[in-house]
Tab-separated table of C-alpha atoms in Angstrom:
chain	number	residue	atom	x	y	z
A	1	MET	CA	-20.270	-9.639	18.381
A	2	GLN	CA	-20.433	-11.009	14.863
A	3	GLU	CA	-19.545	-14.556	13.947
A	4	GLN	CA	-15.892	-15.048	13.098
A	5	PRO	CA	-14.986	-16.067	9.536
A	6	ASN	CA	-13.594	-19.501	8.816
A	7	LYS	CA	-10.120	-19.461	10.320
A	8	LYS	CA	-8.546	-21.623	7.648
A	9	ALA	CA	-9.894	-19.413	4.888
A	10	SER	CA	-8.651	-16.338	6.728
A	11	ASN	CA	-5.129	-17.664	7.186
A	12	ASP	CA	-3.677	-17.004	3.752
A	13	SER	CA	0.052	-17.457	3.538
A	14	ARG	CA	2.153	-14.460	2.560
A	15	ARG	CA	2.978	-16.016	-0.791
A	16	HIS	CA	-0.649	-16.792	-1.587
A	17	PHE	CA	-1.606	-13.234	-0.653
A	18	VAL	CA	0.990	-11.752	-2.956
A	19	LYS	CA	-0.025	-13.969	-5.871
A	20	ALA	CA	-3.704	-13.237	-5.462
A	21	ALA	CA	-3.548	-9.559	-4.617
A	22	SER	CA	-0.908	-8.300	-7.034
A	23	LEU	CA	-1.998	-9.841	-10.322
A	24	SER	CA	-2.016	-6.652	-12.335
A	25	ALA	CA	1.187	-5.326	-10.773
A	26	ALA	CA	3.027	-8.499	-11.720
A	27	GLY	CA	1.742	-8.375	-15.278
A	28	PHE	CA	-0.851	-11.152	-15.005
A	29	PHE	CA	-4.474	-10.712	-16.009
A	30	ILE	CA	-7.753	-12.182	-14.860
A	31	VAL	CA	-9.873	-14.078	-17.370
A	32	PRO	CA	-12.337	-11.626	-18.959
A	33	ARG	CA	-15.901	-11.909	-17.709
A	34	PHE	CA	-17.297	-12.198	-21.227
A	35	VAL	CA	-15.426	-15.522	-21.408
A	36	LEU	CA	-16.482	-16.633	-17.951
A	37	GLY	CA	-20.031	-15.318	-18.195
A	38	GLY	CA	-19.332	-14.273	-14.638
A	39	GLN	CA	-21.308	-12.350	-12.074
A	40	GLY	CA	-21.859	-8.694	-12.907
A	41	PHE	CA	-20.542	-8.935	-16.483
A	42	VAL	CA	-20.677	-5.670	-18.433
A	43	ALA	CA	-19.876	-5.768	-22.158
A	44	PRO	CA	-16.893	-3.591	-23.135
A	45	SER	CA	-19.148	-1.463	-25.347
A	46	ASP	CA	-21.752	-0.824	-22.617
A	47	LYS	CA	-21.992	1.985	-20.118
A	48	VAL	CA	-21.418	1.078	-16.494
A	49	ASN	CA	-24.300	2.254	-14.313
A	50	VAL	CA	-22.952	3.370	-10.932
A	51	GLY	CA	-24.776	4.100	-7.688
A	52	MET	CA	-23.113	6.506	-5.258
A	53	VAL	CA	-23.386	5.629	-1.553
A	54	GLY	CA	-22.270	8.685	0.383
A	55	VAL	CA	-22.252	12.048	-1.379
A	56	GLY	CA	-20.505	14.245	1.150
A	57	GLY	CA	-17.181	15.888	0.339
A	58	LYS	CA	-15.329	12.799	-0.875
A	59	GLY	CA	-18.455	11.426	-2.525
A	60	ARG	CA	-18.819	14.636	-4.512
A	61	GLN	CA	-15.179	14.413	-5.604
A	62	ASN	CA	-15.591	10.778	-6.618
A	63	ALA	CA	-18.745	11.600	-8.582
A	64	GLN	CA	-16.830	14.314	-10.448
A	65	ASP	CA	-14.057	11.845	-11.311
A	66	LEU	CA	-16.535	9.218	-12.510
A	67	MET	CA	-18.345	11.751	-14.674
A	68	LYS	CA	-15.114	12.268	-16.630
A	69	LEU	CA	-15.460	8.722	-18.004
A	70	ASP	CA	-17.684	8.541	-21.082
A	71	ASP	CA	-18.582	4.884	-20.531
A	72	VAL	CA	-19.843	5.495	-16.965
A	73	GLN	CA	-23.198	6.884	-15.911
A	74	ILE	CA	-24.232	7.677	-12.347
A	75	THR	CA	-27.906	6.725	-12.100
A	76	ALA	CA	-28.618	6.710	-8.339
A	77	ILE	CA	-27.332	8.254	-5.119
A	78	ALA	CA	-27.927	7.390	-1.473
A	79	ASP	CA	-27.028	9.480	1.559
A	80	PRO	CA	-28.807	10.279	4.844
A	81	GLY	CA	-27.650	13.915	4.541
A	82	GLU	CA	-29.452	16.474	2.390
A	83	TYR	CA	-26.898	19.295	2.613
A	84	TRP	CA	-23.383	19.819	3.968
A	85	ASP	CA	-21.506	23.110	3.966
A	86	LEU	CA	-17.844	22.148	3.600
A	87	ALA	CA	-16.409	25.631	3.036
A	88	ASN	CA	-14.277	25.376	6.197
A	89	PHE	CA	-12.791	22.008	5.263
A	90	TYR	CA	-10.328	21.038	2.531
A	91	TYR	CA	-13.217	20.166	0.171
A	92	ARG	CA	-14.176	23.877	-0.121
A	93	SER	CA	-17.599	22.931	-1.496
A	94	ILE	CA	-21.186	22.095	-0.660
A	95	ALA	CA	-22.306	18.476	-0.725
A	96	GLY	CA	-25.102	16.114	0.283
A	97	ARG	CA	-28.001	14.703	-1.735
A	98	GLY	CA	-29.308	18.074	-2.913
A	99	PRO	CA	-26.101	19.695	-4.231
A	100	VAL	CA	-24.651	16.477	-5.659
A	101	LYS	CA	-27.927	15.544	-7.359
A	102	ARG	CA	-27.963	18.935	-9.074
A	103	LEU	CA	-24.308	18.480	-10.050
A	104	ILE	CA	-24.904	15.061	-11.612
A	105	GLU	CA	-28.131	15.996	-13.357
A	106	GLY	CA	-26.512	19.103	-14.811
A	107	HIS	CA	-23.690	17.008	-16.202
A	108	TYR	CA	-25.856	14.386	-17.895
A	109	GLU	CA	-28.833	16.426	-19.069
A	110	ASP	CA	-27.146	17.281	-22.380
A	111	LYS	CA	-25.509	13.880	-22.765
A	112	THR	CA	-28.355	11.452	-22.042
A	113	GLU	CA	-31.913	11.936	-23.282
A	114	ASN	CA	-34.530	11.776	-20.508
A	115	PHE	CA	-31.811	11.282	-17.895
A	116	LYS	CA	-33.124	10.709	-14.385
A	117	LEU	CA	-31.118	10.368	-11.200
A	118	ASN	CA	-32.864	8.412	-8.468
A	119	GLU	CA	-32.288	9.602	-4.910
A	120	TYR	CA	-32.390	7.597	-1.666
A	121	LEU	CA	-31.587	8.091	1.995
A	122	ASP	CA	-30.883	4.410	2.682
A	123	PHE	CA	-28.415	2.564	0.451
A	124	ARG	CA	-30.180	-0.721	1.240
A	125	GLU	CA	-33.352	0.553	-0.395
A	126	MET	CA	-31.292	1.633	-3.397
A	127	LEU	CA	-29.779	-1.836	-3.737
A	128	GLU	CA	-33.228	-3.402	-3.505
A	129	LYS	CA	-34.895	-1.156	-6.083
A	130	GLU	CA	-32.146	-0.253	-8.556
A	131	LYS	CA	-31.806	-3.534	-10.420
A	132	GLY	CA	-30.017	-1.841	-13.315
A	133	LEU	CA	-26.984	-0.829	-11.253
A	134	ASP	CA	-23.729	-2.492	-12.221
A	135	ALA	CA	-21.518	-0.992	-9.538
A	136	ILE	CA	-21.391	0.939	-6.274
A	137	CYS	CA	-18.998	3.692	-5.208
A	138	CYS	CA	-18.871	3.915	-1.397
A	139	SER	CA	-17.694	7.242	0.094
A	140	THR	CA	-19.169	7.088	3.592
A	141	PRO	CA	-17.502	7.449	7.032
A	142	ASP	CA	-15.240	4.524	7.956
A	143	ASN	CA	-17.723	2.775	10.250
A	144	THR	CA	-20.079	2.006	7.324
A	145	HIS	CA	-17.515	1.031	4.661
A	146	ALA	CA	-17.740	-2.685	5.351
A	147	VAL	CA	-21.514	-2.999	5.644
A	148	VAL	CA	-22.062	-1.018	2.412
A	149	THR	CA	-19.400	-3.011	0.573
A	150	TYR	CA	-20.612	-6.365	1.857
A	151	ALA	CA	-24.267	-5.729	0.991
A	152	SER	CA	-23.342	-4.370	-2.449
A	153	MET	CA	-21.195	-7.364	-3.345
A	154	LYS	CA	-23.847	-9.746	-2.041
A	155	SER	CA	-26.181	-7.997	-4.501
A	156	GLY	CA	-23.757	-8.756	-7.339
A	157	LYS	CA	-22.397	-5.213	-7.667
A	158	HIS	CA	-18.814	-4.311	-8.426
A	159	VAL	CA	-17.517	-1.996	-5.699
A	160	TYR	CA	-15.164	0.926	-5.280
A	161	CYS	CA	-14.723	1.829	-1.592
A	162	GLU	CA	-12.773	4.546	0.143
A	163	LYS	CA	-9.907	3.721	2.474
A	164	PRO	CA	-9.527	2.267	4.996
A	165	LEU	CA	-11.611	-0.489	3.458
A	166	THR	CA	-13.121	-1.384	6.838
A	167	HIS	CA	-13.347	-0.091	10.405
A	168	ASN	CA	-12.052	-3.245	12.087
A	169	ILE	CA	-9.855	-6.231	11.283
A	170	TRP	CA	-12.612	-8.857	11.278
A	171	GLU	CA	-14.477	-6.849	8.622
A	172	ALA	CA	-11.327	-6.708	6.477
A	173	ARG	CA	-11.061	-10.498	6.534
A	174	MET	CA	-14.748	-10.830	5.664
A	175	ILE	CA	-14.475	-8.487	2.670
A	176	LYS	CA	-11.314	-10.214	1.459
A	177	GLN	CA	-13.049	-13.586	1.640
A	178	LEU	CA	-16.162	-12.320	-0.172
A	179	THR	CA	-14.006	-10.771	-2.919
A	180	LYS	CA	-12.460	-14.162	-3.611
A	181	GLU	CA	-15.846	-15.855	-3.640
A	182	THR	CA	-17.580	-13.434	-6.017
A	183	GLY	CA	-14.839	-12.472	-8.469
A	184	LEU	CA	-16.355	-8.995	-8.716
A	185	ALA	CA	-14.250	-6.028	-9.800
A	186	THR	CA	-13.081	-3.985	-6.818
A	187	GLN	CA	-10.837	-1.024	-6.049
A	188	MET	CA	-9.947	0.674	-2.752
A	189	GLY	CA	-9.712	4.465	-2.794
A	190	ASN	CA	-5.986	4.836	-2.084
A	191	VAL	CA	-5.541	6.823	-5.300
A	192	GLY	CA	-1.768	7.186	-4.916
A	193	HIS	CA	-1.541	3.478	-5.734
A	194	SER	CA	-2.282	4.366	-9.359
A	195	THR	CA	0.467	6.974	-9.777
A	196	ASP	CA	3.558	6.397	-11.893
A	197	GLY	CA	5.636	7.516	-8.919
A	198	ILE	CA	4.682	4.623	-6.639
A	199	ARG	CA	5.308	2.169	-9.463
A	200	GLN	CA	8.762	3.643	-10.024
A	201	THR	CA	9.450	3.403	-6.300
A	202	VAL	CA	8.482	-0.283	-6.222
A	203	GLU	CA	10.676	-0.952	-9.262
A	204	TYR	CA	13.658	0.865	-7.694
A	205	LEU	CA	13.303	-1.084	-4.451
A	206	ARG	CA	12.881	-4.463	-6.112
A	207	ALA	CA	15.831	-3.784	-8.411
A	208	GLY	CA	18.050	-3.173	-5.377
A	209	VAL	CA	19.002	0.396	-6.293
A	210	ILE	CA	19.717	1.203	-2.624
A	211	GLY	CA	20.707	-2.334	-1.670
A	212	GLU	CA	19.099	-4.398	1.036
A	213	VAL	CA	16.346	-2.479	2.844
A	214	ARG	CA	15.771	-3.298	6.497
A	215	GLU	CA	13.763	-0.250	7.585
A	216	THR	CA	11.177	2.148	6.197
A	217	HIS	CA	9.530	5.259	7.667
A	218	SER	CA	6.270	7.030	6.777
A	219	TRP	CA	5.037	10.358	8.142
A	220	VAL	CA	2.031	12.640	7.672
A	221	PRO	CA	1.304	16.059	9.214
A	222	ALA	CA	-2.328	15.132	9.975
A	223	SER	CA	-3.615	15.675	13.503
A	224	ARG	CA	-6.971	15.733	15.245
A	225	TRP	CA	-9.591	17.995	13.612
A	226	ILE	CA	-10.923	19.368	16.930
A	227	PRO	CA	-7.906	20.155	19.152
A	228	GLU	CA	-9.992	20.958	22.257
A	229	LEU	CA	-11.654	17.541	22.389
A	230	ARG	CA	-11.387	15.888	25.796
A	231	GLY	CA	-14.178	13.347	25.407
A	232	LEU	CA	-17.589	12.788	23.885
A	233	PRO	CA	-20.025	15.719	23.688
A	234	GLU	CA	-22.136	15.891	26.846
A	235	SER	CA	-25.255	17.109	25.030
A	236	GLY	CA	-26.652	17.422	21.543
A	237	THR	CA	-26.881	20.312	19.086
A	238	THR	CA	-29.521	21.126	16.499
A	239	LYS	CA	-29.620	18.520	13.768
A	240	PRO	CA	-29.234	19.846	10.205
A	241	HIS	CA	-32.400	19.943	8.123
A	242	GLY	CA	-32.862	16.834	6.003
A	243	LEU	CA	-30.438	14.623	7.964
A	244	ASP	CA	-31.565	11.127	8.983
A	245	TRP	CA	-29.268	10.829	11.983
A	246	ASP	CA	-30.173	7.219	12.759
A	247	LEU	CA	-29.141	6.157	9.241
A	248	TRP	CA	-25.955	8.225	9.445
A	249	LEU	CA	-24.929	6.347	12.607
A	250	GLY	CA	-25.196	3.037	10.786
A	251	PRO	CA	-23.842	0.162	12.918
A	252	SER	CA	-22.560	2.470	15.684
A	253	ALA	CA	-24.403	2.929	18.982
A	254	ASN	CA	-27.203	5.496	19.117
A	255	ARG	CA	-26.512	8.944	20.605
A	256	PRO	CA	-27.814	12.509	20.180
A	257	TYR	CA	-26.611	14.437	17.156
A	258	HIS	CA	-23.758	16.873	17.761
A	259	GLU	CA	-22.041	19.133	15.241
A	260	TRP	CA	-18.673	17.698	16.268
A	261	TYR	CA	-19.631	14.363	14.731
A	262	SER	CA	-20.241	15.532	11.190
A	263	PRO	CA	-19.223	16.395	8.605
A	264	VAL	CA	-15.533	15.398	8.305
A	265	THR	CA	-14.646	15.694	12.013
A	266	TRP	CA	-16.099	12.229	12.642
A	267	ARG	CA	-12.525	11.014	12.075
A	268	ASP	CA	-11.637	12.182	15.600
A	269	PHE	CA	-13.996	9.618	17.172
A	270	TRP	CA	-13.107	5.928	17.333
A	271	ASP	CA	-16.746	4.904	16.814
A	272	PHE	CA	-16.770	6.444	13.332
A	273	GLY	CA	-13.186	6.908	12.162
A	274	CYS	CA	-9.668	5.661	12.820
A	275	GLY	CA	-7.697	8.861	13.422
A	276	ALA	CA	-4.756	9.993	11.307
A	277	LEU	CA	-3.301	6.482	11.008
A	278	GLY	CA	-6.594	5.105	9.697
A	279	ASP	CA	-6.950	8.039	7.334
A	280	PHE	CA	-3.458	7.883	5.810
A	281	GLY	CA	-2.002	4.443	6.550
A	282	CYS	CA	-3.398	2.862	3.384
A	283	HIS	CA	-1.767	5.671	1.407
A	284	ASP	CA	1.617	6.001	3.040
A	285	MET	CA	2.383	2.382	3.934
A	286	ASP	CA	1.293	1.264	0.472
A	287	ALA	CA	4.674	1.450	-1.269
A	288	ALA	CA	6.423	-0.647	1.394
A	289	THR	CA	3.628	-3.234	1.481
A	290	TRP	CA	3.637	-3.509	-2.308
A	291	ALA	CA	7.397	-3.430	-2.917
A	292	PHE	CA	8.312	-5.967	-0.226
A	293	GLU	CA	5.110	-8.057	-0.489
A	294	LEU	CA	4.652	-7.711	3.252
A	295	GLY	CA	2.569	-10.323	4.990
A	296	TYR	CA	1.234	-9.901	8.529
A	297	PRO	CA	3.367	-8.042	11.077
A	298	GLU	CA	4.594	-10.024	14.052
A	299	THR	CA	4.506	-7.118	16.508
A	300	ILE	CA	2.885	-3.683	16.441
A	301	GLU	CA	3.367	-0.903	18.965
A	302	VAL	CA	1.847	2.546	18.315
A	303	PHE	CA	1.990	5.251	20.994
A	304	PRO	CA	-0.495	8.152	21.156
A	305	ALA	CA	0.874	11.691	21.336
A	306	GLY	CA	-1.271	14.144	23.285
A	307	PHE	CA	-4.562	13.468	24.990
A	308	SER	CA	-6.715	10.545	23.832
A	309	ASN	CA	-9.004	8.010	25.455
A	310	GLU	CA	-11.364	5.157	24.614
A	311	HIS	CA	-13.555	7.529	22.587
A	312	ILE	CA	-11.286	9.960	20.744
A	313	ALA	CA	-8.124	9.714	18.674
A	314	PRO	CA	-4.856	11.415	19.715
A	315	TYR	CA	-3.226	14.521	18.261
A	316	GLY	CA	-0.498	12.371	16.742
A	317	GLU	CA	1.314	9.077	17.080
A	318	ILE	CA	4.554	7.222	16.589
A	319	GLY	CA	4.451	3.522	15.905
A	320	TYR	CA	6.612	0.514	15.187
A	321	TYR	CA	5.753	-2.492	13.040
A	322	HIS	CA	8.009	-5.540	12.789
A	323	PHE	CA	7.558	-7.901	9.856
A	324	PRO	CA	9.411	-11.201	10.305
A	325	GLU	CA	10.147	-11.461	6.569
A	326	ASN	CA	9.625	-9.778	3.239
A	327	ASN	CA	9.980	-11.024	-0.318
A	328	THR	CA	13.735	-11.386	0.206
A	329	GLY	CA	13.157	-13.593	3.239
A	330	LYS	CA	14.622	-10.939	5.556
A	331	PRO	CA	12.871	-9.060	8.385
A	332	ILE	CA	11.901	-5.435	7.936
A	333	ASP	CA	10.785	-2.684	10.323
A	334	LEU	CA	8.281	0.048	9.498
A	335	THR	CA	7.971	3.202	11.593
A	336	TRP	CA	4.873	5.440	11.406
A	337	TYR	CA	4.582	9.105	12.455
A	338	SER	CA	1.701	11.611	12.438
A	339	GLY	CA	1.001	15.032	13.898
A	340	GLY	CA	4.231	16.655	12.719
A	341	VAL	CA	6.773	14.117	14.007
A	342	LYS	CA	9.367	12.996	11.423
A	343	PRO	CA	12.373	10.662	11.404
A	344	PRO	CA	15.889	12.014	12.003
A	345	LEU	CA	17.657	13.335	8.913
A	346	HIS	CA	19.813	10.642	7.309
A	347	PRO	CA	23.564	11.205	6.748
A	348	SER	CA	23.124	10.433	3.020
A	349	LEU	CA	21.150	13.652	2.567
A	350	PRO	CA	22.844	16.844	1.299
A	351	ALA	CA	23.503	19.756	3.638
A	352	GLY	CA	20.437	21.887	4.296
A	353	TYR	CA	17.958	19.220	3.210
A	354	GLN	CA	14.567	19.273	4.911
A	355	TRP	CA	12.017	16.471	4.880
A	356	PRO	CA	8.822	17.098	2.914
A	357	SER	CA	5.778	17.665	5.139
A	358	ARG	CA	4.529	14.216	4.155
A	359	GLY	CA	6.724	11.418	2.912
A	360	THR	CA	8.232	7.955	3.038
A	361	LEU	CA	11.851	6.959	3.602
A	362	PHE	CA	13.447	3.649	2.611
A	363	VAL	CA	16.838	2.941	4.178
A	364	GLY	CA	19.148	0.541	2.326
A	365	ASP	CA	22.729	-0.515	2.878
A	366	LYS	CA	23.830	1.500	-0.199
A	367	GLY	CA	21.663	4.596	0.214
A	368	ILE	CA	18.120	5.817	0.706
A	369	ILE	CA	14.977	6.567	-1.291
A	370	VAL	CA	12.699	9.445	-0.294
A	371	ASN	CA	9.124	9.864	-1.528
A	372	GLY	CA	7.366	13.189	-1.237
A	373	GLY	CA	3.789	13.955	-2.119
A	374	ASP	CA	4.346	12.994	-5.759
A	375	ARG	CA	5.603	9.535	-4.676
A	376	VAL	CA	8.467	9.794	-7.173
A	377	PRO	CA	11.623	8.040	-5.863
A	378	HIS	CA	14.472	10.421	-4.992
A	379	VAL	CA	17.760	8.574	-4.433
A	380	PHE	CA	20.497	9.697	-2.043
A	381	PRO	CA	23.416	10.142	-1.722
A	382	GLU	CA	23.520	12.192	-4.896
A	383	SER	CA	26.587	10.233	-6.057
A	384	LEU	CA	24.481	7.040	-6.068
A	385	ALA	CA	21.672	8.746	-7.982
A	386	ALA	CA	24.188	9.904	-10.616
A	387	THR	CA	25.731	6.460	-11.188
A	388	MET	CA	22.843	4.043	-10.634
A	389	LYS	CA	21.436	1.916	-13.445
A	390	GLN	CA	17.873	2.938	-14.244
A	391	PRO	CA	15.551	0.022	-13.389
A	392	LYS	CA	13.384	-1.418	-16.149
A	393	GLU	CA	9.724	-0.508	-16.249
A	394	VAL	CA	8.125	-3.844	-15.322
A	395	ILE	CA	4.880	-2.814	-13.591
A	396	PRO	CA	2.042	-1.858	-15.965
A	397	ARG	CA	1.212	1.828	-15.669
A	398	SER	CA	-2.263	2.821	-14.536
A	399	LYS	CA	-4.778	4.492	-16.823
A	400	GLY	CA	-6.324	6.128	-13.763
A	401	HIS	CA	-7.661	4.842	-10.456
A	402	PHE	CA	-11.314	4.846	-11.537
A	403	ARG	CA	-10.432	3.941	-15.136
A	404	ASP	CA	-8.696	0.758	-13.977
A	405	TRP	CA	-11.744	-0.214	-11.903
A	406	VAL	CA	-14.164	0.368	-14.785
A	407	ASP	CA	-11.917	-1.586	-17.161
A	408	ALA	CA	-11.917	-4.462	-14.653
A	409	ILE	CA	-15.724	-4.358	-14.576
A	410	LYS	CA	-15.643	-4.791	-18.347
A	411	GLY	CA	-13.409	-7.851	-18.179
A	412	GLY	CA	-9.988	-6.221	-18.187
A	413	PRO	CA	-7.153	-6.808	-15.725
A	414	ALA	CA	-7.921	-6.634	-12.030
A	415	ALA	CA	-7.374	-3.171	-10.563
A	416	SER	CA	-4.115	-3.229	-8.610
A	417	ALA	CA	-5.706	-1.911	-5.383
A	418	ASN	CA	-8.426	-4.572	-5.553
A	419	PHE	CA	-9.962	-5.657	-2.269
A	420	GLU	CA	-7.715	-8.689	-1.779
A	421	TYR	CA	-4.747	-6.329	-1.674
A	422	GLY	CA	-6.751	-3.489	-0.109
A	423	ALA	CA	-8.066	-5.641	2.729
A	424	HIS	CA	-4.540	-6.755	3.594
A	425	LEU	CA	-3.192	-3.196	3.541
A	426	THR	CA	-6.180	-2.141	5.652
A	427	GLU	CA	-5.454	-4.872	8.201
A	428	ILE	CA	-1.853	-3.674	8.543
A	429	THR	CA	-3.160	-0.146	9.114
A	430	LEU	CA	-5.836	-1.223	11.593
A	431	LEU	CA	-3.358	-3.253	13.633
A	432	GLY	CA	-1.664	0.051	14.385
A	433	VAL	CA	-5.037	1.570	15.256
A	434	LEU	CA	-5.647	-1.411	17.558
A	435	SER	CA	-2.458	-0.686	19.494
A	436	LEU	CA	-3.425	3.002	19.676
A	437	ARG	CA	-6.868	2.151	21.058
A	438	MET	CA	-5.124	-0.073	23.622
A	439	ARG	CA	-3.138	3.040	24.693
A	440	GLY	CA	0.096	1.940	23.069
A	441	GLN	CA	0.166	-1.654	24.258
A	442	LYS	CA	2.387	-3.913	22.191
A	443	ILE	CA	0.415	-6.290	19.986
A	444	TYR	CA	1.807	-9.764	19.332
A	445	TRP	CA	-0.370	-10.661	16.381
A	446	ASP	CA	-1.792	-14.153	15.856
A	447	SER	CA	-2.971	-13.707	12.268
A	448	GLN	CA	-4.421	-17.208	12.006
A	449	ASN	CA	-6.846	-16.701	14.874
A	450	LEU	CA	-7.305	-12.908	14.694
A	451	LYS	CA	-6.020	-12.528	18.253
A	452	ALA	CA	-3.724	-10.161	20.075
A	453	LYS	CA	-1.837	-12.699	22.159
A	454	GLY	CA	-2.473	-12.263	25.858
A	455	LEU	CA	-4.742	-9.213	25.354
A	456	ASP	CA	-8.338	-10.407	25.536
A	457	ALA	CA	-9.505	-6.786	25.861
A	458	ALA	CA	-8.430	-6.236	22.237
A	459	ASP	CA	-11.191	-8.554	20.997
A	460	ALA	CA	-13.760	-5.752	21.349
A	461	TYR	CA	-11.817	-3.724	18.751
A	462	ILE	CA	-10.869	-6.590	16.429
A	463	THR	CA	-14.549	-7.515	16.006
A	464	GLU	CA	-16.789	-4.651	17.045
A	465	PRO	CA	-20.423	-4.959	18.177
A	466	VAL	CA	-23.038	-3.551	15.817
A	467	ARG	CA	-26.641	-2.402	16.227
A	468	PRO	CA	-29.384	-4.850	15.180
A	469	GLY	CA	-30.119	-4.550	11.488
A	470	TRP	CA	-26.557	-3.637	10.546
A	471	GLU	CA	-24.970	-7.087	10.628
A	472	MET	CA	-22.855	-8.206	7.671
A	473	SER	CA	-24.992	-11.132	6.596
């Protein structure tokens, strides 16, 4: 087990969390780094040199997004995998060090004279050798998010990391604490946070368009990638050429390579991923957390649907979070669904209405708001939508999820999904995962001491053991 963080530092009050984590959303700005002379300062006129850690499917996508920014240059990549064929997954591409290196070099060869992209298997070697890097973009499996982020920030690098920010709750607290200490520019990869739609939704809810909200529901169609899974593979399969399997495992326990573990399908295994809830919670519980400035839940109870065990995630889940108060001082309940389960249709909806395949529902005493994939707020009943007063635009609009991060690196406002906010949203998500891994046991959460009250067996999931050499220190 790793050493616990300072309990007092970890026990931020809800109001302190909101003030610290939502600076840009509330219209406040951090002091520019050129005034502070702070760690990792990049002049507004300079290019930001980024190192990519993880260049699989999501890493390739993130590289493509970063290459759209003229003041960013990717100068190094690190990944234990040489080549991944992702044609059968939603990425519909090839990835890994080889394909992504060719992609990046092809992009910059006409833009930068004598451009050279340095390539590494181990991100730690990249951090040691690439002194000119300003920032790191982490797109690895969940089990290595925290160790990559922690080491990068300790090296003075600004960090963008995919969601969930960490694999366990202790790691989330550690990253949150380090973010405060360093003042580095950070952004979690819940890209929907930067849409106009989620900002409109937050404004509608805070303006009381549907009245007092006491319950919210979020659902995603996601299920397990490998339906036939009944446990861990009993033997290995041939390892892909150019893959350093030991590095890929990172802090997780050693085992033979099996094609079920990678690429992408690692999400089905608790050692590497966090199932559908871990994959989508930081997206689809974001609006509620932001709008109501949710602190820590008091109780969490998430039930697995279909077969699961201590090693593999379920086909789906239904879960219940209870927050003792929100920014109105009232309690609020959040219900989570995955695997095709959805809430009952609400009487405010018109005849024949069908829920979107993925969405969020906010239930108020005057009406409801429904978000679909675009996150735009749709108000019902239709009579309320026709007569409501349009809320004022009070939350600054995003220039783009990566653009906001790069602007923060250059001394602009903090990105609104910075790690202080992202770590908190991740902890809410992972508390549901904790209940799932405890086979649906109800968690009474002691946020001050990072304890599930009366469930000592949960400690092994709150702070997970790691292999020697992979400690966050």
